[in-house]
Structures are given as C-alpha cells and as structure tokens.
Tab-separated table of C-alpha atoms in Angstrom:
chain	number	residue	atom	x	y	z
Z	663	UNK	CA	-37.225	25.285	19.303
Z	664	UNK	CA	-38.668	24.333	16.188
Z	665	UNK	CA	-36.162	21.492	15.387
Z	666	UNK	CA	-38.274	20.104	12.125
Z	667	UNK	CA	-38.030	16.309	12.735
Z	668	UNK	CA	-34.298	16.253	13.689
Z	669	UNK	CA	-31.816	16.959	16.699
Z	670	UNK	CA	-29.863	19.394	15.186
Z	671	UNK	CA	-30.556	23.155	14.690
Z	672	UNK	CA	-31.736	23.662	11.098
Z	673	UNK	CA	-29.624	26.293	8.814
Z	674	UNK	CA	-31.387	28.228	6.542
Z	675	UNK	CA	-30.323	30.791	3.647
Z	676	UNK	CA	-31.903	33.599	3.748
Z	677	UNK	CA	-31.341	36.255	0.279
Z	678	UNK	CA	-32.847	39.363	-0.802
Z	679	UNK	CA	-31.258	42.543	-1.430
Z	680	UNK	CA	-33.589	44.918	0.648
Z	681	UNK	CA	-32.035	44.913	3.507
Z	682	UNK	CA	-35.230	45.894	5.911
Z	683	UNK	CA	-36.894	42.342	4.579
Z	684	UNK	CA	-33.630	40.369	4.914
Z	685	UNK	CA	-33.341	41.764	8.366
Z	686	UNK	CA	-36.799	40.980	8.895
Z	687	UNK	CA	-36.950	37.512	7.408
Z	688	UNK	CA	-33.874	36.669	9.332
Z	689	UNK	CA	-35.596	38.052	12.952
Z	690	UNK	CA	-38.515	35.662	12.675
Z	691	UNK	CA	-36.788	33.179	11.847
Z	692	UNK	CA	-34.345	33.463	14.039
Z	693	UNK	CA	-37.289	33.120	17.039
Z	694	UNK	CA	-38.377	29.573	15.505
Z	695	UNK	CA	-35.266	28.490	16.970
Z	696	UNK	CA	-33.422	28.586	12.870
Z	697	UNK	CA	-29.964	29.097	12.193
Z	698	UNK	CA	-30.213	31.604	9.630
Z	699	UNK	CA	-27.719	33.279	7.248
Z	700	UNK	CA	-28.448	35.933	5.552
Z	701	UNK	CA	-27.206	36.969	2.190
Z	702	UNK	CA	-28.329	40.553	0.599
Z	703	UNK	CA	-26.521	39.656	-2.846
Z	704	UNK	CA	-26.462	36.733	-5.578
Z	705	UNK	CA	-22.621	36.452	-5.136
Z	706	UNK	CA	-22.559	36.073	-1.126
Z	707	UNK	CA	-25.008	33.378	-1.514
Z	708	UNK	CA	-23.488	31.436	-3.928
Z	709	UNK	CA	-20.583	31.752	-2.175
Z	710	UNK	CA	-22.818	30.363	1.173
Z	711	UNK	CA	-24.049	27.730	-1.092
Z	712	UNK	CA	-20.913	26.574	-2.274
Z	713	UNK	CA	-19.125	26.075	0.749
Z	714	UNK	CA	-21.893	25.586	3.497
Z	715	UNK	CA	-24.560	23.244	4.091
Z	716	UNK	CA	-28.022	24.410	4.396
Z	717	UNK	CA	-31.502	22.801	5.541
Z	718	UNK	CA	-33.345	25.123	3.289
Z	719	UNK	CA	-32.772	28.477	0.880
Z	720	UNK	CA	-35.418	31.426	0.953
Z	721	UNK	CA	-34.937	33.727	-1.813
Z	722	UNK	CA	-36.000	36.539	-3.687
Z	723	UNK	CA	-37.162	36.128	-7.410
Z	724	UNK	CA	-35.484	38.880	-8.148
Z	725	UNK	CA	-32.063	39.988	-6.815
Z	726	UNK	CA	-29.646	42.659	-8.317
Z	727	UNK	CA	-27.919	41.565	-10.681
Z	728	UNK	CA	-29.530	38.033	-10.726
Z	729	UNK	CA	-31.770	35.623	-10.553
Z	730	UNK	CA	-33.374	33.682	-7.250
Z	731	UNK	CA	-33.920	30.933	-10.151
Z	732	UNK	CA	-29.578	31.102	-10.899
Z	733	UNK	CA	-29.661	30.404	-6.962
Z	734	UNK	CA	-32.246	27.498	-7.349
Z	735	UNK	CA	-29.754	26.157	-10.112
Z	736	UNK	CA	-26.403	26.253	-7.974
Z	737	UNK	CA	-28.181	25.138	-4.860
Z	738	UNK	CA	-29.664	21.935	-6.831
Z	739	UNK	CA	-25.897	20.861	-8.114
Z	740	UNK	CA	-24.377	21.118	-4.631
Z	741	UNK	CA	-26.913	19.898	-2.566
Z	742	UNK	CA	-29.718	18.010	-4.680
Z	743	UNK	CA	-31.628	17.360	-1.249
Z	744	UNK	CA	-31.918	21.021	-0.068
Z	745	UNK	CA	-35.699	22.575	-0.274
Z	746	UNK	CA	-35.977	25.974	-1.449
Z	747	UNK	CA	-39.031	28.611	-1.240
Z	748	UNK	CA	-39.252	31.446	-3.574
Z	749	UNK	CA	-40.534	35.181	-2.760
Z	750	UNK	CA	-41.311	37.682	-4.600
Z	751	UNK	CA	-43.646	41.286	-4.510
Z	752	UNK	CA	-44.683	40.213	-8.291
Z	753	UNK	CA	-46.448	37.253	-8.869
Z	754	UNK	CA	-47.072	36.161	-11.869
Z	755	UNK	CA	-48.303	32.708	-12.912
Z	756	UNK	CA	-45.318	32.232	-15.412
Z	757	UNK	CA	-42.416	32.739	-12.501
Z	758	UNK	CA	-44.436	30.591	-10.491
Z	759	UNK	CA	-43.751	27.678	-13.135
Z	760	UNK	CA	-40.246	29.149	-13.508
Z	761	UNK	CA	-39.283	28.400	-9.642
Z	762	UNK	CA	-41.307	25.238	-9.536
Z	763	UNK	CA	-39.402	24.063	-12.554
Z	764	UNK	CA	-36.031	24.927	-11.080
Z	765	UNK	CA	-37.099	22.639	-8.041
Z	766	UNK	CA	-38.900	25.345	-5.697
Z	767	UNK	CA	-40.757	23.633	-2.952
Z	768	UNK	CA	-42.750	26.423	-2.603
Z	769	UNK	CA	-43.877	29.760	-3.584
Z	770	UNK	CA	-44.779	32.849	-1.569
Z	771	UNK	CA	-45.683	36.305	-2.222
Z	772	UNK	CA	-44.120	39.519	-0.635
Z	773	UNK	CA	-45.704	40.595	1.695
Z	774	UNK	CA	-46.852	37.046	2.963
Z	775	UNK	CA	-48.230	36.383	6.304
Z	776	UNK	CA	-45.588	35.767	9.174
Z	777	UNK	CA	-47.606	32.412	9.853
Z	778	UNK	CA	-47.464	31.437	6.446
Z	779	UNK	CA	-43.895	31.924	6.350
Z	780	UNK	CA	-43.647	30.013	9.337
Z	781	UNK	CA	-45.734	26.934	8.438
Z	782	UNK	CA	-43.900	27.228	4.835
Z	783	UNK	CA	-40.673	26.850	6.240
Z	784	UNK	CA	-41.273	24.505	8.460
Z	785	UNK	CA	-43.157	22.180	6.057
Z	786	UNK	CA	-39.967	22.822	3.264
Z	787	UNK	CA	-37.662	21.549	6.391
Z	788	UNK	CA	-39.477	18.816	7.274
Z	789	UNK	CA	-39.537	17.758	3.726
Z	790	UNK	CA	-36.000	17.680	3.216
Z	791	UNK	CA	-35.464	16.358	6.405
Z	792	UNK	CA	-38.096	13.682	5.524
Z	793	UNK	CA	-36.092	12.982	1.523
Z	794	UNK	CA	-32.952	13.012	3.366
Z	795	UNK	CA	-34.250	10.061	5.730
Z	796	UNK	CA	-35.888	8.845	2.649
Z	797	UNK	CA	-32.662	8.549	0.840
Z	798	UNK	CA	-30.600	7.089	3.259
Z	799	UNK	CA	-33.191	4.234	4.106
Z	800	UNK	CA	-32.676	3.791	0.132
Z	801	UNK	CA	-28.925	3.595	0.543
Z	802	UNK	CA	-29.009	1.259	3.263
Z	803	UNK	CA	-31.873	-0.681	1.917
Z	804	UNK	CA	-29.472	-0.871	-0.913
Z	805	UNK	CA	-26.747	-1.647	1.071
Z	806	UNK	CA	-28.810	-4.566	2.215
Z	807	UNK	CA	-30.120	-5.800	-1.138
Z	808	UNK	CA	-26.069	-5.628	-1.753
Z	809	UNK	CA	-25.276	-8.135	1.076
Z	810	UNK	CA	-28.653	-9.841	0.301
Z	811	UNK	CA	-27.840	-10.722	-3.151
Z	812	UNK	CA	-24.017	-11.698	-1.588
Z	813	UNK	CA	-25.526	-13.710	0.981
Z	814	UNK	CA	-27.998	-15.410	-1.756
Z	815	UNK	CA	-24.870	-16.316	-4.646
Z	816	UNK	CA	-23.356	-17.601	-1.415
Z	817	UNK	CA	-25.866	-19.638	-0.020
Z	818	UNK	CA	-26.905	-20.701	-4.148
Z	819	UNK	CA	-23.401	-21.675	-4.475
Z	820	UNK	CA	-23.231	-23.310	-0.942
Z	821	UNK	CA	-25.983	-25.186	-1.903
Z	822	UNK	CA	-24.849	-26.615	-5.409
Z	823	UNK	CA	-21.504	-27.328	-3.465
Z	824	UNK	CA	-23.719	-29.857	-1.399
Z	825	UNK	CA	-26.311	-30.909	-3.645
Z	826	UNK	CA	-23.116	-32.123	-6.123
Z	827	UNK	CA	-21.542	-33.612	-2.878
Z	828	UNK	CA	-24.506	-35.288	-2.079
Z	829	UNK	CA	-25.045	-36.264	-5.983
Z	830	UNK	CA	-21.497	-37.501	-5.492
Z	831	UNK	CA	-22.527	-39.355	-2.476
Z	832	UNK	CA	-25.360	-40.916	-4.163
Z	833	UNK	CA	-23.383	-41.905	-7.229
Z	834	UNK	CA	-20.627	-43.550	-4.545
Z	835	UNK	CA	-23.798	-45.111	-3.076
Z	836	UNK	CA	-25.106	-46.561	-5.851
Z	837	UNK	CA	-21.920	-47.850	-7.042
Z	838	UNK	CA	-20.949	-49.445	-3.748
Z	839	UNK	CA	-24.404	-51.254	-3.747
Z	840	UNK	CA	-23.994	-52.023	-7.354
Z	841	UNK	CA	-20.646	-53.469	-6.174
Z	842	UNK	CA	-22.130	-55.208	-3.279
Z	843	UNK	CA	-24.434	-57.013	-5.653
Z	844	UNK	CA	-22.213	-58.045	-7.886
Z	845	UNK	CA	-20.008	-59.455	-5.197
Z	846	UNK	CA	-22.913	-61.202	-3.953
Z	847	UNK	CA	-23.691	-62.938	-7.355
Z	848	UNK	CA	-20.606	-63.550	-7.773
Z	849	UNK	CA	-20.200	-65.315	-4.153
Z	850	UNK	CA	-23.685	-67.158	-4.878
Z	851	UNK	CA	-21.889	-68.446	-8.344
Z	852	UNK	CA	-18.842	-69.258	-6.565
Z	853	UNK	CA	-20.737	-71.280	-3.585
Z	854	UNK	CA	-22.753	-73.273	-6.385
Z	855	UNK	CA	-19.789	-73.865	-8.639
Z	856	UNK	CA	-17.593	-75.059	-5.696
Z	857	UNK	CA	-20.186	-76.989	-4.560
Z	858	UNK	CA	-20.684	-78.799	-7.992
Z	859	UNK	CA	-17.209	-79.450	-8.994
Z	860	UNK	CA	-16.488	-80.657	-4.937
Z	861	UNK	CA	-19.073	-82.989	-5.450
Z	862	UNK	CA	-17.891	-84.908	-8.324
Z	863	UNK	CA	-14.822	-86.004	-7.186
Z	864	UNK	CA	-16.126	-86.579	-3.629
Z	865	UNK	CA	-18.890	-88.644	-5.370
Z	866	UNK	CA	-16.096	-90.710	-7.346
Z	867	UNK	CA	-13.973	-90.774	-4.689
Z	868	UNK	CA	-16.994	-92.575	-2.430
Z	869	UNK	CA	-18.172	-94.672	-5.082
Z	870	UNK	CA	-14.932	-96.456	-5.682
Z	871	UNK	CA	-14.067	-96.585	-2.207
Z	872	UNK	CA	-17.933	-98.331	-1.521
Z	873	UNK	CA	-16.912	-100.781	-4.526
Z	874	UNK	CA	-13.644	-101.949	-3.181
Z	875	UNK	CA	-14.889	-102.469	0.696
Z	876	UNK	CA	-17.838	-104.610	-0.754
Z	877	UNK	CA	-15.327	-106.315	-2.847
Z	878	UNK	CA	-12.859	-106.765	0.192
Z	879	UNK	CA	-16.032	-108.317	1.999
Z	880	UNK	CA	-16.689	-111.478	0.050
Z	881	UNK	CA	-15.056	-114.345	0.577
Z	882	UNK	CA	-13.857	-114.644	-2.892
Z	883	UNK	CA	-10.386	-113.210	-3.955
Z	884	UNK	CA	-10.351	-109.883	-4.894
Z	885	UNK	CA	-9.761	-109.261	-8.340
Z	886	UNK	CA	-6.477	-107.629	-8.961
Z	887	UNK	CA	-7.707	-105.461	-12.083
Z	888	UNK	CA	-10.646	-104.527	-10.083
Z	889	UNK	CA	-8.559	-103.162	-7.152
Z	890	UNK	CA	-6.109	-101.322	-9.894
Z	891	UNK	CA	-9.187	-99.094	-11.748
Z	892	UNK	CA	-10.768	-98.639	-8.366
Z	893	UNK	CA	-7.461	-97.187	-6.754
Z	894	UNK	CA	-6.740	-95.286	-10.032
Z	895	UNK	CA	-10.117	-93.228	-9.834
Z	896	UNK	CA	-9.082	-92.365	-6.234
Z	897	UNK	CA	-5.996	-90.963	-7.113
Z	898	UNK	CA	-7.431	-89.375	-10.124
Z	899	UNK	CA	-10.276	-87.742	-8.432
Z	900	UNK	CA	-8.431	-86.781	-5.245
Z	901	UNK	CA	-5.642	-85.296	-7.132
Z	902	UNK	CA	-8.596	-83.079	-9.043
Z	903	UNK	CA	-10.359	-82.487	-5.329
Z	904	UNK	CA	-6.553	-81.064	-4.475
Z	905	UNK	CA	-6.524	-78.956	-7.210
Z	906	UNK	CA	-9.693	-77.264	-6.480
Z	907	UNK	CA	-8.699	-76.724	-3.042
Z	908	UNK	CA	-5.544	-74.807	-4.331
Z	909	UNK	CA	-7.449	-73.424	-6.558
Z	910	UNK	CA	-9.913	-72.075	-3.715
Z	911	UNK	CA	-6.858	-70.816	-1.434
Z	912	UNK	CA	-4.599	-69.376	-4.079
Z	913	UNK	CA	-7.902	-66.941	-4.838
Z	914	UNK	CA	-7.942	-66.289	-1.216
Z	915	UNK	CA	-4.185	-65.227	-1.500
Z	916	UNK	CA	-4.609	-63.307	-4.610
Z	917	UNK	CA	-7.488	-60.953	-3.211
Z	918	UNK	CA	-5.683	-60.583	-0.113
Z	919	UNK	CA	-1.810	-59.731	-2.217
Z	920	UNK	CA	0.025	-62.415	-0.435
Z	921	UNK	CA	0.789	-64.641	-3.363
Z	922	UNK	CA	4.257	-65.150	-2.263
Z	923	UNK	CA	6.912	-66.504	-4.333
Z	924	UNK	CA	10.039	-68.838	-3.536
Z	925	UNK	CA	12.714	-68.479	-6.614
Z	926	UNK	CA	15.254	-70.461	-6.975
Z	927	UNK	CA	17.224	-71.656	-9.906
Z	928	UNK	CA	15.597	-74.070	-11.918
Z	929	UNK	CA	15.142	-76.645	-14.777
Z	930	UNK	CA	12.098	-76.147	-16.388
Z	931	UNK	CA	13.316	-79.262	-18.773
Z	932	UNK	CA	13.186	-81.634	-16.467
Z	933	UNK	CA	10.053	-79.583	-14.543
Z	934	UNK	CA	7.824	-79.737	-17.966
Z	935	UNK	CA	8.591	-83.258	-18.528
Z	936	UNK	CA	7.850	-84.575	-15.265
Z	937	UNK	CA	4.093	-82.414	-15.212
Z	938	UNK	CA	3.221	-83.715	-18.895
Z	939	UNK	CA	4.101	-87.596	-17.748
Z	940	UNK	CA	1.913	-87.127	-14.848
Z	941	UNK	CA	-0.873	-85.020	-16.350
Z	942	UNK	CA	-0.287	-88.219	-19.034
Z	943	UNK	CA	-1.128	-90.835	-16.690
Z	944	UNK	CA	-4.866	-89.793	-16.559
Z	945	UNK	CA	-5.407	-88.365	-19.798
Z	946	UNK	CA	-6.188	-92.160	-21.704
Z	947	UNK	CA	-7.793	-90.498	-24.549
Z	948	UNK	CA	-4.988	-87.885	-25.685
Z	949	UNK	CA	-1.133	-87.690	-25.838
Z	950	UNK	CA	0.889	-85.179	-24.387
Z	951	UNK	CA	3.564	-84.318	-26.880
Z	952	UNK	CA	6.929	-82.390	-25.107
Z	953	UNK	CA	9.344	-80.644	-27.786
Z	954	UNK	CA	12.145	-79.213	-25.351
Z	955	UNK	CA	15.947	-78.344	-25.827
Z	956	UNK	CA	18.152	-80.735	-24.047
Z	957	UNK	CA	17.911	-78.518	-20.876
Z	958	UNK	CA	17.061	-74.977	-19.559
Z	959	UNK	CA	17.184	-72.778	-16.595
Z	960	UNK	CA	15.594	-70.015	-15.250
Z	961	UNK	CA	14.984	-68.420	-11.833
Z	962	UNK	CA	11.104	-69.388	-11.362
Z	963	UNK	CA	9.464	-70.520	-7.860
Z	964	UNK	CA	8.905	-74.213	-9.076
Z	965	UNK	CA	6.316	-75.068	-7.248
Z	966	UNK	CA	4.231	-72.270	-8.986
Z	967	UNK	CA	5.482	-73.185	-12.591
Z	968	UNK	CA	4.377	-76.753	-11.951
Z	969	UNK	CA	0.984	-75.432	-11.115
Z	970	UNK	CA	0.696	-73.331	-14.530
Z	971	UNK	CA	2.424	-76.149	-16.210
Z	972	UNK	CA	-0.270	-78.233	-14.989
Z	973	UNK	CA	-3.236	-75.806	-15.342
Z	974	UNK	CA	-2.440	-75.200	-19.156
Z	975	UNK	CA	-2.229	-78.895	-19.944
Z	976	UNK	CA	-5.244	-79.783	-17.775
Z	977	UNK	CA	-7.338	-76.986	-19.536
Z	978	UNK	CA	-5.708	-78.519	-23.150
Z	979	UNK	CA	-7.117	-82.020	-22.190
Z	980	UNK	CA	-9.982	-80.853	-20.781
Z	981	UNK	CA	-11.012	-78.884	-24.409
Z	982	UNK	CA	-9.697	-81.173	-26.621
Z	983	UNK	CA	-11.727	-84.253	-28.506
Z	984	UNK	CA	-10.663	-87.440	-27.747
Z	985	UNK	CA	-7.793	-89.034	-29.789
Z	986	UNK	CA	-6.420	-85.213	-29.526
Z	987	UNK	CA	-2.747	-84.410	-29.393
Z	988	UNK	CA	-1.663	-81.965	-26.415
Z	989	UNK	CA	2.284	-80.072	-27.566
Z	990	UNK	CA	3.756	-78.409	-24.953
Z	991	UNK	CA	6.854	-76.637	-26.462
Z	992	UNK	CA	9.751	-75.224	-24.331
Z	993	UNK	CA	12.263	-72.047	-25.617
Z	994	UNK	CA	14.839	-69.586	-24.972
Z	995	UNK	CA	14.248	-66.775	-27.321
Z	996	UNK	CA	16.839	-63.909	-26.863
Z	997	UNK	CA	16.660	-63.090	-23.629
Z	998	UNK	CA	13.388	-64.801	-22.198
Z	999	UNK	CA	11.519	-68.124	-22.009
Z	1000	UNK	CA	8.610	-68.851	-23.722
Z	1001	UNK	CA	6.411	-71.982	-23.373
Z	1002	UNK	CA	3.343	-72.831	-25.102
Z	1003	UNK	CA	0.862	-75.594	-25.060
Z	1004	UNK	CA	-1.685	-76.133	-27.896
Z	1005	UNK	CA	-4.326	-78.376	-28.108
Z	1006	UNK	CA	-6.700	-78.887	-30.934
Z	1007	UNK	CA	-10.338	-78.654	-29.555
Z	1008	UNK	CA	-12.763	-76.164	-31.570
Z	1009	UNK	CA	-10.911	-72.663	-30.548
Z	1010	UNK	CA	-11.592	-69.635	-28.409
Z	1011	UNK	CA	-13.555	-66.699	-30.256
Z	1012	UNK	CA	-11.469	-63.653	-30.688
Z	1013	UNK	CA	-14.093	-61.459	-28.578
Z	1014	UNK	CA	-13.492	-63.764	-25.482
Z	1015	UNK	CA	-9.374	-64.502	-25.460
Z	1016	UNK	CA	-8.936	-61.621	-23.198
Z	1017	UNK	CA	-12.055	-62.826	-20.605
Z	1018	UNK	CA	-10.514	-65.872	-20.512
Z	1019	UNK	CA	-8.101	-64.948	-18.213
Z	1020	UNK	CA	-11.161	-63.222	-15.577
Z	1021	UNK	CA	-11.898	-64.880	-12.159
Z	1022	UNK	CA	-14.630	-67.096	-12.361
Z	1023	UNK	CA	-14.804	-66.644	-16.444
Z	1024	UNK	CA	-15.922	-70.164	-17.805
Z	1025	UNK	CA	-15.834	-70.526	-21.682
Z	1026	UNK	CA	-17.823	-73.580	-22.003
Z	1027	UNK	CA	-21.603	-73.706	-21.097
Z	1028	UNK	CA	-20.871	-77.932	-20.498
Z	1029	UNK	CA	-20.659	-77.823	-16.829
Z	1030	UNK	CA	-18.534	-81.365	-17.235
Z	1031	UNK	CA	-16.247	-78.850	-18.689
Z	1032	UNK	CA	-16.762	-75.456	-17.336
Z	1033	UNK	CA	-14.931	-75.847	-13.787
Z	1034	UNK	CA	-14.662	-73.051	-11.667
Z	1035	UNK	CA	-13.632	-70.491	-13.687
Z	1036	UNK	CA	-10.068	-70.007	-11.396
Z	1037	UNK	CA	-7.152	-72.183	-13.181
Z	1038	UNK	CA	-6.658	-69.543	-15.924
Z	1039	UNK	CA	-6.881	-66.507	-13.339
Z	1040	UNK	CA	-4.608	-67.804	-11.461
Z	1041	UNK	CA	-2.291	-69.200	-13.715
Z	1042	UNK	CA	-1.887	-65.241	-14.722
Z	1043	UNK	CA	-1.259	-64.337	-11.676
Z	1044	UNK	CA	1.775	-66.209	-11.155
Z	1045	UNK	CA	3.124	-65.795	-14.442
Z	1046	UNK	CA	2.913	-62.029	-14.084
Z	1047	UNK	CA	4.223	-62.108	-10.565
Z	1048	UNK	CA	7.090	-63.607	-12.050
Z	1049	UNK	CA	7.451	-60.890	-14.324
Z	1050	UNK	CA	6.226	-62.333	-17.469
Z	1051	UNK	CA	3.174	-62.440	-19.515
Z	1052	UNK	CA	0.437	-65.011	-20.954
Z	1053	UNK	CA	-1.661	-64.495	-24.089
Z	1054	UNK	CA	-4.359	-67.627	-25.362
Z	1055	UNK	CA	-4.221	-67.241	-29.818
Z	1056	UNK	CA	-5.626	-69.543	-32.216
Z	1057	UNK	CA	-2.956	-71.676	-34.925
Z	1058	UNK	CA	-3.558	-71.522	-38.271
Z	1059	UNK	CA	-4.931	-75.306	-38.017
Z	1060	UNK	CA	-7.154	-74.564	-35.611
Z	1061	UNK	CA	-7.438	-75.224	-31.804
Z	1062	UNK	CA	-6.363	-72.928	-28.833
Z	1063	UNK	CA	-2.672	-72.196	-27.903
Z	1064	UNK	CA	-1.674	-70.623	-24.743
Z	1065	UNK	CA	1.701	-68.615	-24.650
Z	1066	UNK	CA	3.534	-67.651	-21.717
Z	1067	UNK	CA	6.994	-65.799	-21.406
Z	1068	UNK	CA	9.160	-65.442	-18.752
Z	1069	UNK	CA	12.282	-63.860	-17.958
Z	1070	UNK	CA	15.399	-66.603	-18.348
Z	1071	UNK	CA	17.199	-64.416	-14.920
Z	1072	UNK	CA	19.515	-67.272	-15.703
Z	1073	UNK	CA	22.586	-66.262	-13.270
Z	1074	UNK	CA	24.332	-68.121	-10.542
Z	1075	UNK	CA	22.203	-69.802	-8.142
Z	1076	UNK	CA	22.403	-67.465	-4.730
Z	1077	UNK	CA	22.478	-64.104	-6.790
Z	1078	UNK	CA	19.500	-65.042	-9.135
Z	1079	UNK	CA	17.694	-66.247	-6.406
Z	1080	UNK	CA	18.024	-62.984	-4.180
Z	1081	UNK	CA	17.398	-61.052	-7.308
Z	1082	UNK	CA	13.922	-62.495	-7.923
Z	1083	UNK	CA	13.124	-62.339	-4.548
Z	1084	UNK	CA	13.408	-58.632	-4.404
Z	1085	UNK	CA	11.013	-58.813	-7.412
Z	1086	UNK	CA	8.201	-60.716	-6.428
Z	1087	UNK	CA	5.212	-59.457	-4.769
C-alpha cells in the first residue's frame, strides 16, 4: 500500500466526465492502495471539495459544462495545501500555463502512461504530504518563537528586576560604608576632642594639687591665699571635668532614646538665680546679669533645666570678651516660658545658627574655645523633650542670644507632674 509518507490511506478526487476513463483512473488507483472518489461532473466535485478532505484532485481540463481550472480555483480556497494534476487529450502550451497558474502540480496528457500516472500521483502526494509537514513545523516553530520571545521579555524583565535590586543593593552598600566612615571620623574626632578637653582640666587639676603638697611640705606656714587660688582651680577644673563627663553620658543616652525625664513642679526663679551665682563664681572677667519676675513656675525636670541653664551661660562666657556682660532674662509670655541669655562676643553667621545645634558642631576654630561640640546638642535635646524649642539669633547690638521656650504646664503639683510624665520620652 502506497501510503505516500504518512499512516493514513490517502484520498484522492478523481473527475472527468467519460465515464470509461473515470472508471479507469479510479481502478488503478484504487490498486496503489488510494482512496479514490470519483466525480464524472463539475458540480459533484465541488460538492466533494466542499465538504471532504482530499490528499490530491485529478481532473480533466475540460469537463461539461466547466472548467478543471474552476475546480483548481475552489479546491485552492478550501484546502490551500491540496496538490492537484491536470489531464487532458489536448495539450496545448497555453492550458499548460493556465493549470500551472491556477496551482497545478502537474500536468499530464490523455492518454498518459499508467506508470506515469502512478509516479505523478505519488510524487503530487508526497508533496502535499511533505508542505503539510512543512507547515506545521512552521506553526510550531512559531509556536516556539511565541514562547521564546515570552520566555526572553520574561527572563529581560527578570533580569532588570535583579540588576535594579542589585543596583539597589549597591547603592545601600555604598551608603552604609559611606555611613560607616563617617561614623568612624566622627568617633576618631570624638576620641581626640575628649582626649584634649579631659586633659586640661586633669592637667590643672594635677598641677595645683603638685603646688599645694610641695607647699604643705616645707616647714614654713602655708600661705593662706596660696591654699585659696590653689583649691579654687580644683573646684573650677573638676566642676568642668564633671561637665564633660555628663556631657559624654548624656550623648550615650541620647543615641540610645533613654534621656529620661523627672518633672516636677518648679521655680525656675529661684533655679536661674542660683545657676548664674554659681556659673558667677568662676567667670572673674564678666558679670552675669539676671532680669526675672519676682517668681515663676513651671513643670520642668530641674535637674535638666539647671544643666541648659548652665550650658547657655557657660557657652555666653566662654564667647564673650572679657569685661563682657552675660543677661539671662526669665518670662511668662501667654501661655509659655521663654528664657534667653545673650552675651556680646562677635556673633554667629546666619549660615551656621542652625549647625550650631549638631553633635560635635564647634563654631570656633580656637580649640581653648571649641570644646566638644556636645553642650548645645544636648541642651536641645532636653529642651525639646520637654516640649519646647531653642533658636540662637543675633540683637541688633550685636553678640549671640539663645532663646528657649517652654511650656508653663503650671497646674497643681501631683497632676502637673503626672501630666509631664506621660509626655516625656
């Protein structure tokens, strides 16, 4: 069984409307192992066309009433992949054209040879067998440049998903070791500046304790004067060596949120007066001027006031020329409490009042000056863990003043005190 490259029997369409050569055709045929049908008229065989499928048409030229090229036609619109071969008893060169126009696979002339008609056929049926396997390797290859091209936006876009996570990544990178750097200068700054301002006051502190033991060693009488200035640079320089130290600590507590607050109703009269007499006692070359009402309360923690009490006039003295007046003014103005301290040193430029208030910021390159860079970061801190606010302005006469408000929370003692303790952090 002539099977023609496939496992199925191949169906052929067999017209012409002698019936002796149909019957013929189809008897061959029919021995090759084909399925034939056979159609002696152009209307059966379009009807065959039109509702069957075929493997290959073998027609007349010339049927009643038609045209094997009208076949060729209808045949082409229903099944595009279908070979045909034409036959005819007149050949003529300009038919021949004709059927190979309409899509003829071959052309044979009546009578032909039986084993030309069966090597004809049987080359038309592999052919379409071979365009139909041709086409559906198309459709799948196809198919699979479809999935190909899915696969590829999805890999592309899989891919810019990780190369901008991994850009991400980078950028994180970069910034963390940008960070870590930073940290580390600023921990190297912090070391040296700690180190420097320790020393000083451990130096002073060492030197006037030397003086008085060699003093206390002689057999003459120690001089009372003497003794006084030596035990009044000790207390000077250990109360600045304290400072530092809460200076260092409250930092700690600040980076690690557990600057804690204990309100309780208080008189910041009395508080401001008693700060500006001390901070008075070693500032020789400057008077601290107070200008307070005769008394005034809020709810404050007062051991943290005192400390930005003492921070603002410290700084004051510190920046101011000798012979310089320090005012620390005290008021109630509606319903908070401002306080302000002005000195008259030479001013803080406009671009740097809001830096002043940075960790480790120093506005003076005079490292007598300088410090560590903490008071005025801290002294923020608790001011706006109190709920208030601090701003650093220049007067019109020059100098530096330093603003901070607070909330009065002036109420009875118990309720004012539970009230700011649900409002600290």
């Amino acid at each position: 069984m002539n099977t023609a490259l496939g496992s199925e029997t191949p169906r052929l369409l067999v017209v012409d409307d002698e019936e002796n050569v149909l019957t013929t055709l189809a008897a061959i045929l029919e021995q090759e192992g084909y399925e034939v049908v056979a159609a002696g008229n152009a209307a059966d065989a379009l009807t065959h066309i039109r509702n069957e499928r075929f493997d290959l048409l073998l027609t007349d030229l010339r049927i009643e009433g038609s045209s094997g090229l009208e076949l060729l036609t209808a045949l082409r619109e229903r099944s595009p992949e279908t070979p045909s071969v034409m036959l005819t008893g007149y050949a003529s060169l300009e038919s021949a054209i004709d059927a190979i126009r309409e899509g003829a696979y071959d052309y044979l002339i009546k009578p032909c040879h039986v084993d030309e008609l069966k090597a004809t056929v049987a080359r038309a049926i592999e052919r379409g067998v071979l365009g139909r396997a041709l086409r559906e390797r198309l459709g799948e290859l196809n198919e699979a440049n479809s999935k190909l091209r899915t696969l590829s936006e999805g890999l592309q876009e899989r891919v810019d998903q990780a190369t901008a996570k991994l850009r991400h990544s980078v950028d994180e990178l970069a910034e963390t070791n940008r960070q870590l750097e930073e940290a580390t200068q600023i921990r190297e700054e912090f070391i040296s500046m700690a180190a420097h301002e320790l020393k000083t006051p451990i130096t002073s502190l060492r030197g006037s304790a030397q003086l008085m033991l060699r003093r206390l060693g002689r057999d003459d009488a120690v001089d009372a004067d003497s003794m006084r200035r030596g035990l009044h640079v000790i207390e000077q320089q250990s109360g600045k060596l304290a400072r530092l130290i809460t200076q260092m600590l409250d930092l700690t507590r600040v980076r690690a949120g557990r600057l804690e607050l204990n309100p309780e109703r208080t008189e910041l009269v009395r508080l401001l007066r008693d700060v500006a007499a001390n901070e008075q006692t070693f500032a020789d070359e400057h008077r601290i001027v107070v200008d307070t009402p005769d008394e005034l309360y809020a709810v404050v923690d007062p051991l943290r006031i005192d400390q930005v009490l003492t921070n603002l006039i410290d700084n004051a003295i510190k920046y101011s020329p000798a012979g310089g007046e320090i005012r620390a003014v005290l008021r109630r103005i509606g319903d908070q409490i401002e306080l302000s301290v002005t000195d008259e040193g030479a001013g803080i430029p406009a671009e740097a009042r809001d830096r002043i208030f940075e960790r480790f910021y120093r506005g003076s390159a005079d490292t007598n000056k300088s410090g560590m860079g903490l008071g005025l970061y801290i002294t923020r801190q608790i001011v706006e863990s109190h709920g208030g606010e601090i701003r650093a302005d220049s007067p019109p006469k020059g100098g530096t003043r330093f603003v901070v408000t607070l909330p009065s929370n002036d109420a009875p003692a118990t309720a004012a005190s539970a009230s700011a303790s649900a409002s600290s952090t």
